[in-house]
Amino acid sequence: MEEILRVEHLTKVYENGILANDNVSISVNRGEIHAICGENGAGKSTLMKVLFGLEQPEQGDIFVKGEPVRIQSPSAAIKLGIGMVHQHFMLVDRLTVAENVVLGNEPRRGILIDREAACRVTEELGRKYNLEVDPTALVADISVGLKQRVEIIKALLRGAEILILDEPTAVLTSQETRELFEELRHLRDAGHTILFISHKLDEVKALCNRVTIMRGGRTLGTYELEGLSKSDISRMMVGRDVVLKIEKEPASPGAVELSVRGVEYWSELGKKMIDGVSFDVRRGEILCIAGVEGNGQRELVELITGLRSGGAGSAKLRGTELLGRPIRAARKLGMAHIPSDRMVYGVASSQSVKFNILAGKVEDARYTGKLLFRDRAIDRDMEALARAYTVKCTSADQTVGMLSGGNIQKVVVAREMSQEATLLVADQPTRGIDVGAAEFIRRRIVEMRDAGVAILLITADLNEALELSDSIVILHGGKVVAYFADTRALTEEEMGYYMLGVKSQTPEEVEGAVHAS
Amino acid sequence: MSAFFEAVGNVAFAAQILRVATPILLAALGATIASQAGCLNMGLEGIMLFAALTGVYVSSMTQNASWGAWAGLLAALAVGALLGALLAYLVLHLKTDATLAGVAINVIGSNATVFLMYVWTGSPGTSASQKSYVLPTVSIPVIRDIPVVGTVFSGQNVVTYMAFALVAALAFFLYRTPLGLRIRGVGLNPGAADSVGINVVGVKYLAYVLSGVLAAMGGAFMSMGYVSWFARDMTAGRGFIALAAQAMGRSTPVGSMLSSIFFGFTMALSNSMQSLSIPFELIEAMPYACTILALSAYAYQQTRKKKQSSGG
């Protein structure tokens, strides 16, 4: 076995201080399909970006065919024979397939583009590698699977020997996935090397020769897939390095507050993202929706909170339908929402702390008179809220955009938790913020639960899912695959099996998420 | 009413349309190439003014009737290229808002040209006191002898022929050459262009410079096509009408040409109707009113199309 790519002791720290790759080492052989597996945030994508020259590492060495190299740009990567098929296609929709394929490397005839040659090379590569696609079609008009083929052809035309595919099946239907696998096997047999990033264990087992497992920015090791079971991979991928402890009493759930029934949703590309999801959230409990990113939880929470429209099924807040109704109606009924993207949906970053907390309360007679704001009441109460939620700011008039991530999130939390809500949807409430702020927010969530509020928690943080929530619903492939009424009985290994599709509960067990009311 | 038809129906009117459309067309082609690369050149008006003054000044300085006007034209184009590069630097390096940077160039253009003209001629109104030269008209053999057609298509200024030739040249450049494909790629999806190793900023620079050169040719035509002097604000909003023409022409060379001819028609019409007993101000406002109407009609049709495609 000839080694084509080796990475040694690579470390990448992002500007915001996140250690994305920590002493990563990996060795890839020529002519293999090599899987890179890891949870969200395990550092897979960062490693691939470094290999394709999109990010520069702080430390470490990269060797291509035994030679030490520095990959400072995508063009440098391409020169070294490394090609990348991005998760979001890098294609120009309004140009033809052939034009996209040759863009930047145009065949010429005099001063003109040789269009025939462009079509010819596209067709030739297509025939050679079983990647046939009509070179004269507009990219805008072809299917997602074909667009991916065009991306692969682009990389091959530029002489890629090592192809990096970043979660290539995330956007594909199962038929397209099967076709892609055929194409990749064909490429492997022709001598190409493929780095396949995925957290779909079925696909990894079906397609790949070896797997490198990453966790928390580190590589745990590389293993032959033969003789390795899906549960072995899952156990290595999922694990907590530091166990988070949150002190709370066992929940004493009350009446059902939010009841979700048979929700379905199709993406714009026609892929079924949510497939018949049903569960209830009761007063005084924290229900967590867990799953590997891309398994429907994002769409689900956006449907419930009104950020996304479409789909089928129902989500009722104390009997009133939420789906298809304006966000304002849901908030009037008592829903508060800590959105996952605080900069887009959470705050108006150019406005003051005061007005960001006030938003949503402007109709309150305490703060708005017949015509004008009641400035004194606003100043007094918003100032008090900012203090109560320990927002570190010079005054409540400070612009939110000037604060740190943790303090911005506290502004969002202060607003949403002072809303007198009966249902709190907390979507990644502590993502990317400092430990102190995260701890504060988690404690507040527990306090709200104890006060009888129903809490729907969505989190990609395994620690948070296991420690903060009272019960858990696990999504895989858009379906509920498991329900655990009591999180305390659940281990991370067990959770990993369900999140990664190794195991799934019986329909009767899953039914447990639906409570008789 | 019969006076109206007399004004519009004669052959000279058709010839006038081409003449009046010329500076709009050149600036619209400038807007088109910028837009194809995903750039906004709001500074067309200012660039045209600078170019118009530069052309007159350089041609006057040469004191040479045979090539003075050509030297003026070249100098005007060079100034256009420089201003295009300046705009690119402001937008691409200093990350200024493209609209504001363009407006700044327009305001500077409007005032600095008057200042420079005053320094040069001592007059703040026109440079007519200084002798300058005009670019030649071209009489085309055979065609000039055909009745009607000859009157319209022969005997136009050389820049008018260049402008229409540039429509074809630009279409050819954008759709048939490697660099044209890269410009379109950069404009449609800069991320995709970048991922295949295209220098996105470099391509945008080039687009701004070419855009400046084309607008400058339109400006030079204003001061050296039929008159041989510069007057304050002599472009009178043509740089903005050109932006409208580009938008209506969907940023294609041929589309920009068609809409420029339309605007040329409305301006020629307002010129011709000045002999009628309609208030002067009303007639003067007509081309601009037509711009608004045309843009509204275009926007209406676009939104309806969008609704239909998203609804279906």
mmCIF file of N, CA and C in Angstrom, chain B residues 89-186:
data_model
loop_
_atom_site.group_PDB
_atom_site.id
_atom_site.type_symbol
_atom_site.label_atom_id
_atom_site.label_comp_id
_atom_site.label_asym_id
_atom_site.label_seq_id
_atom_site.Cartn_x
_atom_site.Cartn_y
_atom_site.Cartn_z
ATOM 1 N N TYR B 89 -10.681 50.675 -6.625
ATOM 2 C CA TYR B 89 -9.865 50.694 -5.407
ATOM 3 C C TYR B 89 -10.740 51.015 -4.195
ATOM 4 N N LEU B 90 -11.602 52.017 -4.353
ATOM 5 C CA LEU B 90 -12.485 52.406 -3.250
ATOM 6 C C LEU B 90 -13.387 51.249 -2.845
ATOM 7 N N VAL B 91 -13.963 50.589 -3.846
ATOM 8 C CA VAL B 91 -14.965 49.564 -3.550
ATOM 9 C C VAL B 91 -14.325 48.239 -3.140
ATOM 10 N N LEU B 92 -13.263 47.837 -3.878
ATOM 11 C CA LEU B 92 -12.726 46.490 -3.664
ATOM 12 C C LEU B 92 -11.693 46.445 -2.549
ATOM 13 N N HIS B 93 -10.910 47.514 -2.394
ATOM 14 C CA HIS B 93 -9.883 47.495 -1.353
ATOM 15 C C HIS B 93 -10.345 48.169 -0.080
ATOM 16 N N LEU B 94 -10.903 49.370 -0.226
ATOM 17 C CA LEU B 94 -11.311 50.094 0.982
ATOM 18 C C LEU B 94 -12.715 49.712 1.423
ATOM 19 N N LYS B 95 -13.382 48.841 0.621
ATOM 20 C CA LYS B 95 -14.714 48.327 0.973
ATOM 21 C C LYS B 95 -15.750 49.436 1.181
ATOM 22 N N THR B 96 -15.632 50.483 0.384
ATOM 23 C CA THR B 96 -16.645 51.534 0.421
ATOM 24 C C THR B 96 -17.914 50.996 -0.215
ATOM 25 N N ASP B 97 -19.033 51.510 0.203
ATOM 26 C CA ASP B 97 -20.286 51.175 -0.454
ATOM 27 C C ASP B 97 -20.216 51.648 -1.909
ATOM 28 N N ALA B 98 -20.541 50.749 -2.852
ATOM 29 C CA ALA B 98 -20.355 51.066 -4.274
ATOM 30 C C ALA B 98 -21.222 52.245 -4.702
ATOM 31 N N THR B 99 -22.418 52.336 -4.155
ATOM 32 C CA THR B 99 -23.314 53.435 -4.513
ATOM 33 C C THR B 99 -22.726 54.765 -4.050
ATOM 34 N N LEU B 100 -22.279 54.784 -2.786
ATOM 35 C CA LEU B 100 -21.740 56.032 -2.247
ATOM 36 C C LEU B 100 -20.479 56.450 -2.988
ATOM 37 N N ALA B 101 -19.602 55.500 -3.280
ATOM 38 C CA ALA B 101 -18.366 55.824 -3.989
ATOM 39 C C ALA B 101 -18.704 56.421 -5.360
ATOM 40 N N GLY B 102 -19.690 55.818 -6.044
ATOM 41 C CA GLY B 102 -20.089 56.321 -7.347
ATOM 42 C C GLY B 102 -20.679 57.719 -7.250
ATOM 43 N N VAL B 103 -21.532 57.926 -6.255
ATOM 44 C CA VAL B 103 -22.135 59.251 -6.072
ATOM 45 C C VAL B 103 -21.046 60.277 -5.788
ATOM 46 N N ALA B 104 -20.048 59.886 -4.985
ATOM 47 C CA ALA B 104 -18.950 60.804 -4.686
ATOM 48 C C ALA B 104 -18.250 61.230 -5.969
ATOM 49 N N ILE B 105 -17.990 60.255 -6.849
ATOM 50 C CA ILE B 105 -17.322 60.593 -8.110
ATOM 51 C C ILE B 105 -18.194 61.525 -8.945
ATOM 52 N N ASN B 106 -19.497 61.311 -8.906
ATOM 53 C CA ASN B 106 -20.398 62.183 -9.663
ATOM 54 C C ASN B 106 -20.373 63.613 -9.135
ATOM 55 N N VAL B 107 -20.420 63.752 -7.811
ATOM 56 C CA VAL B 107 -20.440 65.093 -7.231
ATOM 57 C C VAL B 107 -19.110 65.798 -7.497
ATOM 58 N N ILE B 108 -18.008 65.041 -7.308
ATOM 59 C CA ILE B 108 -16.697 65.625 -7.595
ATOM 60 C C ILE B 108 -16.639 66.014 -9.075
ATOM 61 N N GLY B 109 -17.111 65.099 -9.946
ATOM 62 C CA GLY B 109 -17.068 65.364 -11.381
ATOM 63 C C GLY B 109 -17.805 66.635 -11.732
ATOM 64 N N SER B 110 -18.984 66.803 -11.150
ATOM 65 C CA SER B 110 -19.801 67.964 -11.474
ATOM 66 C C SER B 110 -19.111 69.257 -11.059
ATOM 67 N N ASN B 111 -18.456 69.255 -9.920
ATOM 68 C CA ASN B 111 -17.860 70.485 -9.403
ATOM 69 C C ASN B 111 -16.428 70.697 -9.858
ATOM 70 N N ALA B 112 -15.630 69.635 -9.819
ATOM 71 C CA ALA B 112 -14.221 69.787 -10.186
ATOM 72 C C ALA B 112 -14.087 70.200 -11.647
ATOM 73 N N THR B 113 -14.961 69.696 -12.513
ATOM 74 C CA THR B 113 -14.840 70.068 -13.927
ATOM 75 C C THR B 113 -15.086 71.567 -14.107
ATOM 76 N N VAL B 114 -16.034 72.098 -13.344
ATOM 77 C CA VAL B 114 -16.308 73.538 -13.448
ATOM 78 C C VAL B 114 -15.096 74.332 -12.945
ATOM 79 N N PHE B 115 -14.550 73.874 -11.810
ATOM 80 C CA PHE B 115 -13.382 74.542 -11.243
ATOM 81 C C PHE B 115 -12.217 74.529 -12.230
ATOM 82 N N LEU B 116 -11.931 73.337 -12.775
ATOM 83 C CA LEU B 116 -10.797 73.209 -13.688
ATOM 84 C C LEU B 116 -11.022 74.048 -14.947
ATOM 85 N N MET B 117 -12.268 74.068 -15.425
ATOM 86 C CA MET B 117 -12.572 74.854 -16.619
ATOM 87 C C MET B 117 -12.357 76.336 -16.334
ATOM 88 N N TYR B 118 -12.739 76.744 -15.130
ATOM 89 C CA TYR B 118 -12.584 78.153 -14.752
ATOM 90 C C TYR B 118 -11.107 78.531 -14.706
ATOM 91 N N VAL B 119 -10.320 77.631 -14.101
ATOM 92 C CA VAL B 119 -8.881 77.882 -14.031
ATOM 93 C C VAL B 119 -8.315 78.014 -15.438
ATOM 94 N N TRP B 120 -8.827 77.158 -16.320
ATOM 95 C CA TRP B 120 -8.282 77.114 -17.688
ATOM 96 C C TRP B 120 -8.768 78.306 -18.527
ATOM 97 N N THR B 121 -10.069 78.534 -18.539
ATOM 98 C CA THR B 121 -10.622 79.511 -19.493
ATOM 99 C C THR B 121 -11.054 80.810 -18.828
ATOM 100 N N GLY B 122 -11.192 80.809 -17.539
ATOM 101 C CA GLY B 122 -11.692 81.997 -16.853
ATOM 102 C C GLY B 122 -13.202 82.094 -16.885
ATOM 103 N N SER B 123 -13.862 81.100 -17.478
ATOM 104 C CA SER B 123 -15.322 81.128 -17.528
ATOM 105 C C SER B 123 -15.890 79.932 -16.765
ATOM 106 N N PRO B 124 -16.876 80.132 -15.937
ATOM 107 C CA PRO B 124 -17.472 79.012 -15.214
ATOM 108 C C PRO B 124 -18.600 78.326 -15.996
ATOM 109 N N GLY B 125 -18.918 78.803 -17.187
ATOM 110 C CA GLY B 125 -20.075 78.259 -17.906
ATOM 111 C C GLY B 125 -19.676 77.296 -19.001
ATOM 112 N N THR B 126 -18.904 77.790 -19.994
ATOM 113 C CA THR B 126 -18.455 76.913 -21.072
ATOM 114 C C THR B 126 -16.995 77.218 -21.394
ATOM 115 N N SER B 127 -16.396 76.290 -22.144
ATOM 116 C CA SER B 127 -15.010 76.493 -22.552
ATOM 117 C C SER B 127 -14.954 77.000 -23.988
ATOM 118 N N ALA B 128 -16.052 77.559 -24.482
ATOM 119 C CA ALA B 128 -16.150 77.911 -25.898
ATOM 120 C C ALA B 128 -15.108 78.947 -26.317
ATOM 121 N N SER B 129 -14.575 79.690 -25.353
ATOM 122 C CA SER B 129 -13.589 80.714 -25.717
ATOM 123 C C SER B 129 -12.291 80.107 -26.235
ATOM 124 N N GLN B 130 -12.038 78.837 -25.882
ATOM 125 C CA GLN B 130 -10.804 78.197 -26.326
ATOM 126 C C GLN B 130 -11.082 77.348 -27.555
ATOM 127 N N LYS B 131 -10.213 77.464 -28.533
ATOM 128 C CA LYS B 131 -10.450 76.708 -29.763
ATOM 129 C C LYS B 131 -10.117 75.234 -29.543
ATOM 130 N N SER B 132 -11.055 74.402 -29.892
ATOM 131 C CA SER B 132 -10.835 72.954 -29.794
ATOM 132 C C SER B 132 -11.347 72.316 -31.074
ATOM 133 N N TYR B 133 -11.213 70.995 -31.158
ATOM 134 C CA TYR B 133 -11.547 70.341 -32.427
ATOM 135 C C TYR B 133 -12.605 69.263 -32.232
ATOM 136 N N VAL B 134 -13.317 68.963 -33.292
ATOM 137 C CA VAL B 134 -14.329 67.912 -33.211
ATOM 138 C C VAL B 134 -13.831 66.658 -33.914
ATOM 139 N N LEU B 135 -14.342 65.542 -33.466
ATOM 140 C CA LEU B 135 -14.030 64.274 -34.118
ATOM 141 C C LEU B 135 -14.790 64.223 -35.431
ATOM 142 N N PRO B 136 -14.212 63.606 -36.430
ATOM 143 C CA PRO B 136 -14.807 63.696 -37.773
ATOM 144 C C PRO B 136 -16.105 62.897 -37.927
ATOM 145 N N THR B 137 -16.908 63.310 -38.883
ATOM 146 C CA THR B 137 -18.038 62.484 -39.289
ATOM 147 C C THR B 137 -17.559 61.599 -40.435
ATOM 148 N N VAL B 138 -18.300 60.516 -40.639
ATOM 149 C CA VAL B 138 -17.873 59.560 -41.654
ATOM 150 C C VAL B 138 -18.966 59.452 -42.701
ATOM 151 N N SER B 139 -18.555 59.641 -43.909
ATOM 152 C CA SER B 139 -19.504 59.480 -45.003
ATOM 153 C C SER B 139 -19.224 58.136 -45.652
ATOM 154 N N ILE B 140 -20.227 57.257 -45.631
ATOM 155 C CA ILE B 140 -19.971 55.902 -46.114
ATOM 156 C C ILE B 140 -20.319 55.811 -47.595
ATOM 157 N N PRO B 141 -19.356 55.401 -48.414
ATOM 158 C CA PRO B 141 -19.633 55.283 -49.855
ATOM 159 C C PRO B 141 -20.775 54.286 -50.088
ATOM 160 N N VAL B 142 -21.457 54.422 -51.194
ATOM 161 C CA VAL B 142 -22.591 53.585 -51.598
ATOM 162 C C VAL B 142 -23.812 53.877 -50.704
ATOM 163 N N ILE B 143 -23.650 53.648 -49.372
ATOM 164 C CA ILE B 143 -24.804 53.813 -48.490
ATOM 165 C C ILE B 143 -25.301 55.256 -48.524
ATOM 166 N N ARG B 144 -24.338 56.204 -48.600
ATOM 167 C CA ARG B 144 -24.748 57.605 -48.557
ATOM 168 C C ARG B 144 -25.615 57.978 -49.757
ATOM 169 N N ASP B 145 -25.525 57.186 -50.836
ATOM 170 C CA ASP B 145 -26.287 57.508 -52.036
ATOM 171 C C ASP B 145 -27.691 56.923 -52.020
ATOM 172 N N ILE B 146 -27.940 56.014 -51.073
ATOM 173 C CA ILE B 146 -29.285 55.439 -50.996
ATOM 174 C C ILE B 146 -30.193 56.443 -50.310
ATOM 175 N N PRO B 147 -31.330 56.748 -50.876
ATOM 176 C CA PRO B 147 -32.218 57.725 -50.239
ATOM 177 C C PRO B 147 -32.687 57.205 -48.878
ATOM 178 N N VAL B 148 -32.999 58.078 -47.971
ATOM 179 C CA VAL B 148 -33.453 57.765 -46.612
ATOM 180 C C VAL B 148 -32.351 57.043 -45.814
ATOM 181 N N VAL B 149 -32.031 55.816 -46.212
ATOM 182 C CA VAL B 149 -31.016 55.038 -45.488
ATOM 183 C C VAL B 149 -29.719 55.831 -45.401
ATOM 184 N N GLY B 150 -29.345 56.451 -46.501
ATOM 185 C CA GLY B 150 -28.108 57.223 -46.537
ATOM 186 C C GLY B 150 -28.142 58.357 -45.533
ATOM 187 N N THR B 151 -29.287 59.037 -45.443
ATOM 188 C CA THR B 151 -29.399 60.173 -44.527
ATOM 189 C C THR B 151 -29.274 59.718 -43.080
ATOM 190 N N VAL B 152 -29.838 58.552 -42.807
ATOM 191 C CA VAL B 152 -29.819 58.073 -41.427
ATOM 192 C C VAL B 152 -28.460 57.494 -41.054
ATOM 193 N N PHE B 153 -27.945 56.606 -41.913
ATOM 194 C CA PHE B 153 -26.786 55.808 -41.499
ATOM 195 C C PHE B 153 -25.454 56.347 -41.970
ATOM 196 N N SER B 154 -25.442 57.254 -42.921
ATOM 197 C CA SER B 154 -24.164 57.796 -43.336
ATOM 198 C C SER B 154 -24.047 59.209 -42.767
ATOM 199 N N GLY B 155 -22.811 59.653 -42.640
ATOM 200 C CA GLY B 155 -22.597 61.025 -42.181
ATOM 201 C C GLY B 155 -22.708 61.179 -40.681
ATOM 202 N N GLN B 156 -22.750 60.082 -39.924
ATOM 203 C CA GLN B 156 -22.743 60.175 -38.462
ATOM 204 C C GLN B 156 -21.311 60.377 -37.976
ATOM 205 N N ASN B 157 -21.211 60.759 -36.723
ATOM 206 C CA ASN B 157 -19.889 60.935 -36.151
ATOM 207 C C ASN B 157 -19.191 59.583 -36.021
ATOM 208 N N VAL B 158 -17.868 59.615 -36.101
ATOM 209 C CA VAL B 158 -17.097 58.376 -36.038
ATOM 210 C C VAL B 158 -17.349 57.632 -34.720
ATOM 211 N N VAL B 159 -17.594 58.385 -33.630
ATOM 212 C CA VAL B 159 -17.823 57.739 -32.337
ATOM 213 C C VAL B 159 -19.138 56.958 -32.340
ATOM 214 N N THR B 160 -20.115 57.453 -33.071
ATOM 215 C CA THR B 160 -21.387 56.729 -33.174
ATOM 216 C C THR B 160 -21.167 55.355 -33.795
ATOM 217 N N TYR B 161 -20.370 55.312 -34.855
ATOM 218 C CA TYR B 161 -20.079 54.007 -35.467
ATOM 219 C C TYR B 161 -19.303 53.118 -34.497
ATOM 220 N N MET B 162 -18.357 53.773 -33.781
ATOM 221 C CA MET B 162 -17.575 52.990 -32.824
ATOM 222 C C MET B 162 -18.488 52.403 -31.744
ATOM 223 N N ALA B 163 -19.441 53.211 -31.290
ATOM 224 C CA ALA B 163 -20.334 52.757 -30.214
ATOM 225 C C ALA B 163 -21.102 51.515 -30.646
ATOM 226 N N PHE B 164 -21.657 51.567 -31.855
ATOM 227 C CA PHE B 164 -22.445 50.409 -32.293
ATOM 228 C C PHE B 164 -21.553 49.207 -32.591
ATOM 229 N N ALA B 165 -20.331 49.489 -33.071
ATOM 230 C CA ALA B 165 -19.393 48.377 -33.273
ATOM 231 C C ALA B 165 -19.028 47.756 -31.925
ATOM 232 N N LEU B 166 -18.950 48.597 -30.886
ATOM 233 C CA LEU B 166 -18.588 48.088 -29.560
ATOM 234 C C LEU B 166 -19.669 47.186 -28.973
ATOM 235 N N VAL B 167 -20.907 47.379 -29.394
ATOM 236 C CA VAL B 167 -21.978 46.479 -28.937
ATOM 237 C C VAL B 167 -21.625 45.052 -29.342
ATOM 238 N N ALA B 168 -21.279 44.907 -30.633
ATOM 239 C CA ALA B 168 -20.923 43.587 -31.136
ATOM 240 C C ALA B 168 -19.641 43.096 -30.479
ATOM 241 N N ALA B 169 -18.680 44.011 -30.347
ATOM 242 C CA ALA B 169 -17.390 43.610 -29.781
ATOM 243 C C ALA B 169 -17.559 43.140 -28.339
ATOM 244 N N LEU B 170 -18.377 43.865 -27.584
ATOM 245 C CA LEU B 170 -18.553 43.512 -26.178
ATOM 246 C C LEU B 170 -19.298 42.180 -26.034
ATOM 247 N N ALA B 171 -20.312 41.984 -26.904
ATOM 248 C CA ALA B 171 -21.052 40.721 -26.863
ATOM 249 C C ALA B 171 -20.100 39.568 -27.162
ATOM 250 N N PHE B 172 -19.277 39.771 -28.175
ATOM 251 C CA PHE B 172 -18.289 38.767 -28.557
ATOM 252 C C PHE B 172 -17.332 38.487 -27.397
ATOM 253 N N PHE B 173 -16.848 39.563 -26.799
ATOM 254 C CA PHE B 173 -15.897 39.454 -25.687
ATOM 255 C C PHE B 173 -16.511 38.674 -24.521
ATOM 256 N N LEU B 174 -17.741 39.043 -24.149
ATOM 257 C CA LEU B 174 -18.356 38.433 -22.969
ATOM 258 C C LEU B 174 -18.723 36.972 -23.192
ATOM 259 N N TYR B 175 -19.216 36.662 -24.392
ATOM 260 C CA TYR B 175 -19.787 35.327 -24.583
ATOM 261 C C TYR B 175 -18.871 34.351 -25.299
ATOM 262 N N ARG B 176 -17.795 34.860 -25.916
ATOM 263 C CA ARG B 176 -16.974 33.947 -26.698
ATOM 264 C C ARG B 176 -15.540 33.807 -26.217
ATOM 265 N N THR B 177 -15.072 34.701 -25.369
ATOM 266 C CA THR B 177 -13.659 34.616 -24.989
ATOM 267 C C THR B 177 -13.519 34.073 -23.565
ATOM 268 N N PRO B 178 -12.353 33.479 -23.264
ATOM 269 C CA PRO B 178 -12.124 32.954 -21.909
ATOM 270 C C PRO B 178 -12.296 34.042 -20.842
ATOM 271 N N LEU B 179 -11.751 35.229 -21.123
ATOM 272 C CA LEU B 179 -11.849 36.287 -20.119
ATOM 273 C C LEU B 179 -13.306 36.695 -19.896
ATOM 274 N N GLY B 180 -14.084 36.709 -20.994
ATOM 275 C CA GLY B 180 -15.506 37.044 -20.875
ATOM 276 C C GLY B 180 -16.227 36.038 -20.001
ATOM 277 N N LEU B 181 -15.900 34.755 -20.192
ATOM 278 C CA LEU B 181 -16.527 33.702 -19.377
ATOM 279 C C LEU B 181 -16.169 33.905 -17.912
ATOM 280 N N ARG B 182 -14.912 34.293 -17.673
ATOM 281 C CA ARG B 182 -14.499 34.506 -16.279
ATOM 282 C C ARG B 182 -15.230 35.701 -15.683
ATOM 283 N N ILE B 183 -15.391 36.754 -16.480
ATOM 284 C CA ILE B 183 -16.129 37.921 -15.976
ATOM 285 C C ILE B 183 -17.539 37.508 -15.593
ATOM 286 N N ARG B 184 -18.196 36.744 -16.455
ATOM 287 C CA ARG B 184 -19.567 36.322 -16.147
ATOM 288 C C ARG B 184 -19.582 35.391 -14.940
ATOM 289 N N GLY B 185 -18.588 34.500 -14.889
ATOM 290 C CA GLY B 185 -18.509 33.586 -13.747
ATOM 291 C C GLY B 185 -18.363 34.353 -12.441
ATOM 292 N N VAL B 186 -17.488 35.349 -12.457
ATOM 293 C CA VAL B 186 -17.268 36.155 -11.251
ATOM 294 C C VAL B 186 -18.554 36.892 -10.872
#
